[in-house]
Short mmCIF file of C-alpha atoms in Angstrom, two decimals:
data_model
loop_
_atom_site.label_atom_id
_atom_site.label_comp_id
_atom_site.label_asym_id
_atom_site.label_seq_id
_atom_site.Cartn_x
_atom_site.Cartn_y
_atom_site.Cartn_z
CA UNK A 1 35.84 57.74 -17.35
CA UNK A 2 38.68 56.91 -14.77
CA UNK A 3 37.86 53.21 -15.65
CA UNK A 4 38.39 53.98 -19.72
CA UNK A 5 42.35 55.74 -18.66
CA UNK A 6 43.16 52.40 -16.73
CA UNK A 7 41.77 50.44 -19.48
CA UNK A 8 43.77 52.37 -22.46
CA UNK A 9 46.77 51.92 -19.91
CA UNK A 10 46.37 48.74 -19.91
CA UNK A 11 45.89 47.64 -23.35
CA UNK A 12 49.35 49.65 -23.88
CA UNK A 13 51.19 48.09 -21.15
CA UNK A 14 50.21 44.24 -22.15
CA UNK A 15 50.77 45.24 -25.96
CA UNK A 16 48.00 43.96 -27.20
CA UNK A 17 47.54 46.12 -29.85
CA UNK A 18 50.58 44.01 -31.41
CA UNK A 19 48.05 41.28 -31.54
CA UNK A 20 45.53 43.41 -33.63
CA UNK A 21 47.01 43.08 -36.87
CA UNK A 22 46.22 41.70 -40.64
CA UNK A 23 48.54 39.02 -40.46
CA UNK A 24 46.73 37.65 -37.21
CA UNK A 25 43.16 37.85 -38.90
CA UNK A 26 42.36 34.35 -38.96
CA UNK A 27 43.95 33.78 -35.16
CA UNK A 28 41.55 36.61 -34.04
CA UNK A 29 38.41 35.17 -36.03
CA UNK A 30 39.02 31.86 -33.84
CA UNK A 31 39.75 33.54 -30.61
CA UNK A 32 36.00 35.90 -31.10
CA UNK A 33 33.90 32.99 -32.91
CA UNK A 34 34.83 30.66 -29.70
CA UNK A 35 32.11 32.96 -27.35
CA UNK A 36 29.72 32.21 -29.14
CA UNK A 37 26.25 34.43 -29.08
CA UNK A 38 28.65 37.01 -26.89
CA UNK A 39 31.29 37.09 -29.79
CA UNK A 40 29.40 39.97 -31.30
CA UNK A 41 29.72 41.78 -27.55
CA UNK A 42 32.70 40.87 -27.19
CA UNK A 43 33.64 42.32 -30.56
CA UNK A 44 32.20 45.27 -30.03
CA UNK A 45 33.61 46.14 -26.59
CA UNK A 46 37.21 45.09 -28.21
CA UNK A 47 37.15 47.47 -31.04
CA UNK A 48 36.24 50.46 -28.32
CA UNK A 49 39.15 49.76 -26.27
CA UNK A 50 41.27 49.60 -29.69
CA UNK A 51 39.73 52.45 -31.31
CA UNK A 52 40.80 54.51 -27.75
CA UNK A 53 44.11 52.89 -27.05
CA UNK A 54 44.90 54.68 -30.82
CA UNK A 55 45.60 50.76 -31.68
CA UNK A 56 44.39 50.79 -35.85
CA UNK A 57 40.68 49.73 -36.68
CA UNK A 58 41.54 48.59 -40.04
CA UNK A 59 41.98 45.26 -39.54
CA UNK A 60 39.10 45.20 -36.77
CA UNK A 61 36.66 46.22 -39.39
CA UNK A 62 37.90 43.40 -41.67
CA UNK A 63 37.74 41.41 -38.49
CA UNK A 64 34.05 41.83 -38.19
CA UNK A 65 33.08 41.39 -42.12
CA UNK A 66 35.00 37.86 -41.43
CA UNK A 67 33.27 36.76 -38.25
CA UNK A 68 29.73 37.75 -38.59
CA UNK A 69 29.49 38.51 -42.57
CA UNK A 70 28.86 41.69 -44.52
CA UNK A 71 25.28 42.48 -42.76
CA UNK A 72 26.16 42.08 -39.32
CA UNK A 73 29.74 43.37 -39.90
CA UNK A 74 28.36 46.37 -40.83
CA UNK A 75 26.03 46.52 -37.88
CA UNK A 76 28.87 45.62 -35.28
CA UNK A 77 31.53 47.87 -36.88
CA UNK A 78 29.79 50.82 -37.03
CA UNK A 79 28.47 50.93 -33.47
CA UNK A 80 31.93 50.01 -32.44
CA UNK A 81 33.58 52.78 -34.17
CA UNK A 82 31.12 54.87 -33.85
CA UNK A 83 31.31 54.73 -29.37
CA UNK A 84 34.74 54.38 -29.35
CA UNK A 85 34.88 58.34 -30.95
CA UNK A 86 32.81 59.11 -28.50
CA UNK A 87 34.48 57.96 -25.75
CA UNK A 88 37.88 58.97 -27.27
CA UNK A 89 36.00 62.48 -27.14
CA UNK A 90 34.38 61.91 -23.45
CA UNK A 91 37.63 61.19 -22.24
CA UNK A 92 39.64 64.63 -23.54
CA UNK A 93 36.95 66.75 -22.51
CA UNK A 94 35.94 65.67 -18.70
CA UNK A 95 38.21 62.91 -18.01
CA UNK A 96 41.99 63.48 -18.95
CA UNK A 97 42.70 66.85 -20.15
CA UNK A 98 45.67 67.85 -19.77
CA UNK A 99 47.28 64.40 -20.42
CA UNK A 100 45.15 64.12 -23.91
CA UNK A 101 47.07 68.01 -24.13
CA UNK A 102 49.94 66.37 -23.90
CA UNK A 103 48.89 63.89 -26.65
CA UNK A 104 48.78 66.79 -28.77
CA UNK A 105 51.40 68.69 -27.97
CA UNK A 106 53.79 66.93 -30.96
CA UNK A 107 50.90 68.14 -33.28
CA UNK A 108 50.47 71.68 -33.63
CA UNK A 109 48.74 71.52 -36.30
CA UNK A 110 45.77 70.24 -34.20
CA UNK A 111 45.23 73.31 -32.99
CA UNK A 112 43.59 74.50 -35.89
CA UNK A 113 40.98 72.23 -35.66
CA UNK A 114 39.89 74.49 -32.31
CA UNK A 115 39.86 77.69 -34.34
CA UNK A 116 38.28 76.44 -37.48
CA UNK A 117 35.69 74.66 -34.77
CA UNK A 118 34.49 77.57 -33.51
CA UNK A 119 33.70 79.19 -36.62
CA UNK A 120 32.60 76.28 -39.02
CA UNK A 121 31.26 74.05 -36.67
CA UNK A 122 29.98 70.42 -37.48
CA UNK A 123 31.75 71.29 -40.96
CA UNK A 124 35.17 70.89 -39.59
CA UNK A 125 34.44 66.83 -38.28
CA UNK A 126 33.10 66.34 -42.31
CA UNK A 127 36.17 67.66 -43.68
CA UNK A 128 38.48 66.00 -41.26
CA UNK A 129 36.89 62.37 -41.20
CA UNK A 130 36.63 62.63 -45.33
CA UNK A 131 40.33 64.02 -45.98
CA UNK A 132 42.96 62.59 -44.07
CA UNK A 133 44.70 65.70 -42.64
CA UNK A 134 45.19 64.13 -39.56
CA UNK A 135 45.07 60.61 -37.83
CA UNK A 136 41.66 59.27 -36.98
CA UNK A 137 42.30 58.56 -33.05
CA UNK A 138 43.81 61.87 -32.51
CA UNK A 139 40.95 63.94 -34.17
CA UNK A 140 38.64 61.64 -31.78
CA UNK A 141 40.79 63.18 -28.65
CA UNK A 142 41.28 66.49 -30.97
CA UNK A 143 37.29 66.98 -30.72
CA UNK A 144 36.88 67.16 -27.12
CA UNK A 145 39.58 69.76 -26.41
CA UNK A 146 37.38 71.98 -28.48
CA UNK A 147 33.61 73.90 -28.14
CA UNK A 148 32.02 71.44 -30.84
CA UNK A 149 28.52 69.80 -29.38
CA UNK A 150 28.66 66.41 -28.35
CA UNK A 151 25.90 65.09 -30.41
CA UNK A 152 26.57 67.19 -33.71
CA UNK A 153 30.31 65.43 -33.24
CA UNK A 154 28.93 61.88 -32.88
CA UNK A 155 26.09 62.24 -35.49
CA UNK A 156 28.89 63.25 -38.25
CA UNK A 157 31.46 60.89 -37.21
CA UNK A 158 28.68 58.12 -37.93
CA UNK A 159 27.48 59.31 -41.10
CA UNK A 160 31.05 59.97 -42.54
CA UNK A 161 32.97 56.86 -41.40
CA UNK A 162 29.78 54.68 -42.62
CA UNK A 163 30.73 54.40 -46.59
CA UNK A 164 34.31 53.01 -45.62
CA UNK A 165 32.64 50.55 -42.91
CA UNK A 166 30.69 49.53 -45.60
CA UNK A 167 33.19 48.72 -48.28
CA UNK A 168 35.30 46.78 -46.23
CA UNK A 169 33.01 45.03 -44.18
CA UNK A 170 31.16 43.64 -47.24
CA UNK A 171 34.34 42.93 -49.08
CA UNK A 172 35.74 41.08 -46.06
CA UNK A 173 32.35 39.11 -45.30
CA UNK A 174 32.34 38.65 -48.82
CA UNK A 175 35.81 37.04 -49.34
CA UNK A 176 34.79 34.52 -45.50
CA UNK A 177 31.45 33.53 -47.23
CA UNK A 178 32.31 32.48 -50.08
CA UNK A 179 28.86 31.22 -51.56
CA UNK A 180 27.70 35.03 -51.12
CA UNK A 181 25.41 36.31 -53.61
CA UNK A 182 28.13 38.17 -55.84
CA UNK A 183 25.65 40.91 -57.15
CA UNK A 184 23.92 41.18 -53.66
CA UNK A 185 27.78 42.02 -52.91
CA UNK A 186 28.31 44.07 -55.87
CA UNK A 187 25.35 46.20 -55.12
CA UNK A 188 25.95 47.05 -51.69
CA UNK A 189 29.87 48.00 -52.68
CA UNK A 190 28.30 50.02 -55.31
CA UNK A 191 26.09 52.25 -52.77
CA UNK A 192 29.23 52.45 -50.65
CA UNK A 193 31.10 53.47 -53.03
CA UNK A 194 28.67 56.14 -54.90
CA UNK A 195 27.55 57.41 -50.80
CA UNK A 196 31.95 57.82 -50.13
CA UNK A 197 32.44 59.73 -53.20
CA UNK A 198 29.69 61.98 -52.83
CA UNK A 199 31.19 63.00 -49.15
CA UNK A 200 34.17 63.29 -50.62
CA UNK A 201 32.77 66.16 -53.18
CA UNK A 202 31.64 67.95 -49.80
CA UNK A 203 34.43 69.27 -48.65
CA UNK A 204 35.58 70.70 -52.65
CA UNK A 205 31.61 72.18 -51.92
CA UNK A 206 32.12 73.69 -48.09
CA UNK A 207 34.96 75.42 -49.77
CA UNK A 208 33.43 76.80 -51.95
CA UNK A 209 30.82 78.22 -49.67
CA UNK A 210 32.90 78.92 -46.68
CA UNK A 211 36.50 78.93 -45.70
CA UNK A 212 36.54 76.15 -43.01
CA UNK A 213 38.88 73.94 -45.70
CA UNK A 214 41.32 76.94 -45.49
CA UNK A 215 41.20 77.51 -41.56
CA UNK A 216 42.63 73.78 -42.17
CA UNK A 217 45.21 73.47 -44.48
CA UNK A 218 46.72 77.19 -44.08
CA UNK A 219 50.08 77.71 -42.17
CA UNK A 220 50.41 79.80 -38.82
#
């Protein structure tokens, strides 16, 4: 964990999160392609660091649909995104807790994820990842300040960032291919597309059932 601080430190310091941006796409696709079979390592261990330095993911999930195409994309993207949550997480709750405090401090409205946490549970990480109430690498530090499970927070952060990995993945390894089967492409867009809006009714649902949406979005 001490290792992960130094390393976030030093991604800030060296700005090279100014590097990870859409207009530099095709300079990153040449600097990852050149390891070879450890660009997909390599990949995967740069999008952590990114994903916890709070550096955007955006264009490293259009990064992988370039480089390895719209299967493998997928594959690399979400495991990427997917442990650099966790580890976002890892780090607020045992490794840097009153700095990641700090973090927050500009953000009260954070603090209602705690509360609504400890009554709605696994709920709250649906809602949040699905509506953009707040910024995606703060809710990843958000999470472990509060009593949510560490496994119940992974599992849904998977499942609910999946549909968008999807879409632009396959669009991106779609537009690097070229010779792509269009209705392979179609298809797959399609399921990501029909799975993203069916999370998206979840939340409308879970408010309807329960007032974790509310614990959310009221004042105070």
């Amino acid at each position: 964990m001490v290792v992960a601080v130094a390393l976030i430190g030093l991604v800030r310091t060296l700005g090279l999160a100014d590097l990870v941006r859409l207009e530099n796409l095709a300079r990153l696709r040449e600097w990852i392609t050149a390891f070879g079979p450890w660009a997909p390592a390599v990949f995967v261990v740069g999008y952590v660091l990114a994903v916890v330095a709070f550096v955007p993911a955006l264009p490293l999930t259009l990064l992988g649909g370039l480089v390895f195409g719209p299967g493998w994309g997928t594959v690399h993207v979400s495991i990427a995104s997917t442990v650099g949550a966790c580890l976002s997480f890892l780090i607020a709750r045992y490794a840097a807790r009153a700095t990641v405090e700090r973090w927050m401090a500009p953000y009260p409205a954070l603090g209602r994820i705690d509360r609504a946490v400890a009554r709605h549970g696994f709920r709250i990480v649906m809602i949040t990842r699905l509506v953009p109430i707040f910024p995606f690498n703060l809710q990843n530090y958000a999470y472990g300040l509060t009593s949510i499970g560490f496994g119940a927070y992974a599992i849904t952060s998977w499942l609910c960032m999946l549909p968008a990995t999807v879409a632009f993945t396959v669009a991106a390894g779609a537009v690097a291919t070229g010779a792509w089967d269009a209705r392979r492409m179609l298809l797959l867009l399609g399921l990501a597309g029909v799975l993203l809006v069916a999370l998206s009714l979840l939340p409308r649902w879970l408010r309807g059932r329960s007032a974790a949406l509310d614990d959310l979005l009221k004042a105070g």
